[in-house]
Coordinates of C-alpha atoms in Angstrom, one line a residue:
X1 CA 54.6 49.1 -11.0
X2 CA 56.0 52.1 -13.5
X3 CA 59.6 52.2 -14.6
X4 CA 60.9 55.7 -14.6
X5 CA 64.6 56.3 -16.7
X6 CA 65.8 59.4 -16.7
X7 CA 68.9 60.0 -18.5
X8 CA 71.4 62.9 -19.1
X9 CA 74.9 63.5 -20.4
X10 CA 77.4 66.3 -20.3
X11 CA 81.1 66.5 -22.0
X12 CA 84.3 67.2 -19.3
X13 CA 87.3 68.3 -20.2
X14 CA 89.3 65.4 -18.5
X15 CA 90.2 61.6 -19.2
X16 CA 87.7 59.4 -18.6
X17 CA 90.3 58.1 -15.4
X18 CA 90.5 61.2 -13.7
X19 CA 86.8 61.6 -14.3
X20 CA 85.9 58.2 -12.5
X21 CA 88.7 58.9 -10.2
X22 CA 86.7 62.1 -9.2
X23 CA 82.9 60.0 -9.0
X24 CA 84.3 57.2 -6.7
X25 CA 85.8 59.7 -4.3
X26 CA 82.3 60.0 -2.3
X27 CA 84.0 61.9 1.2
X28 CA 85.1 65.2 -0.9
X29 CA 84.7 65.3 -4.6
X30 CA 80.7 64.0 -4.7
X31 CA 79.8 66.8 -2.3
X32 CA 81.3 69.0 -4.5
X33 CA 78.4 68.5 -7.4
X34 CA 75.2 68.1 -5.4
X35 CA 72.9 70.7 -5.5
X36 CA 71.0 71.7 -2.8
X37 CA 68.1 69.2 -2.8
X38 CA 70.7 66.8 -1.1
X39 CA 71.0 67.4 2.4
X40 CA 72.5 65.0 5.6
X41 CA 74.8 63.7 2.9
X42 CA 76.9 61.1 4.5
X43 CA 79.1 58.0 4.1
X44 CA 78.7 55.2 6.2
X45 CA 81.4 52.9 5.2
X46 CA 84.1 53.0 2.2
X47 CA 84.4 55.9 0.6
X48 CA 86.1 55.4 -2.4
X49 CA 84.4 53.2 -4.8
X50 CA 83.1 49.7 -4.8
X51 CA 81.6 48.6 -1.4
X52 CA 81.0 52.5 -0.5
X53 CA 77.8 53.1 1.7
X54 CA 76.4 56.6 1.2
X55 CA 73.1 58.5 2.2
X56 CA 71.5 61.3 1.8
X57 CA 68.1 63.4 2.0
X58 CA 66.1 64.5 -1.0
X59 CA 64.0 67.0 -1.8
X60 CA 62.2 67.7 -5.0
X61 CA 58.9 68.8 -6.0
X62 CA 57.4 69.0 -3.0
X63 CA 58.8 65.4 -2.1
X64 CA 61.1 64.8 0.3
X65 CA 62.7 61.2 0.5
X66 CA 65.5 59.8 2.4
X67 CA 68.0 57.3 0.1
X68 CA 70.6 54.8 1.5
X69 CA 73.0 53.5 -1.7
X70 CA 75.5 50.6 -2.1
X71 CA 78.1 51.5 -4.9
X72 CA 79.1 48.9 -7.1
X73 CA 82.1 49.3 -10.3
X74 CA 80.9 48.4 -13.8
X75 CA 84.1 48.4 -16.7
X76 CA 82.7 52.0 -17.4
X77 CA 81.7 53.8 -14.6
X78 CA 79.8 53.2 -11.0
X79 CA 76.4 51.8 -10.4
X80 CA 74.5 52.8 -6.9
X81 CA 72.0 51.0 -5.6
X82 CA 69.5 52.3 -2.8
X83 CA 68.9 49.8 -0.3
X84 CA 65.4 51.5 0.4
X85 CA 63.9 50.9 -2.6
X86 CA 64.5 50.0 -6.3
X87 CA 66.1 53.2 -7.3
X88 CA 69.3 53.2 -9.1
X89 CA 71.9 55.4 -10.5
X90 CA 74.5 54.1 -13.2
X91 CA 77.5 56.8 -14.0
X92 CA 79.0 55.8 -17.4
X93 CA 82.3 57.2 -18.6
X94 CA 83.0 57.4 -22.3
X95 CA 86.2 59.1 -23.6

């Protein structure tokens, strides 16, 4: 099976603390950036960082899939895992 990476970066005008600060909050400040491919966004347990459960439905490109992540810290950001599949996203914070 493939490996697919996608990668992209963007500067923010904040400390890299308030910007984590803001990821890990997944009940208000997630749903803030999602576009709207997401939709039935929800959290299932946690909500604020590590051990956070969080789903959603995608669509894309004339595919629609449904996506059920864990979130897990790293010393530089978040790393969500979907329980689904072997998708994964990994948030890195640089100052």
């Amino acid at each position: 099976m493939s490996k697919v990476v996608a990668r992209a970066s963007a500067p923010v005008e904040a400390s890299p603390e308030r910007v984590l600060q803001f990821l890990r909050d997944y009940r208000e400040g997630r749903q803030r950036i999602l576009t709207d491919n997401y939709t039935a966004y929800r959290v299932e347990q946690g909500g604020k960082g590590e051990g956070t459960v969080y789903a959603y439905h995608f669509t894309a490109g004339g595919r629609e899939r449904d996506y059920r992540l864990h979130v897990g810290e790293r010393e530089d950001g978040l790393e969500e895992h979907d329980q689904m599949s072997s998708f994964q996203s990994i948030w890195t914070v640089l100052p």
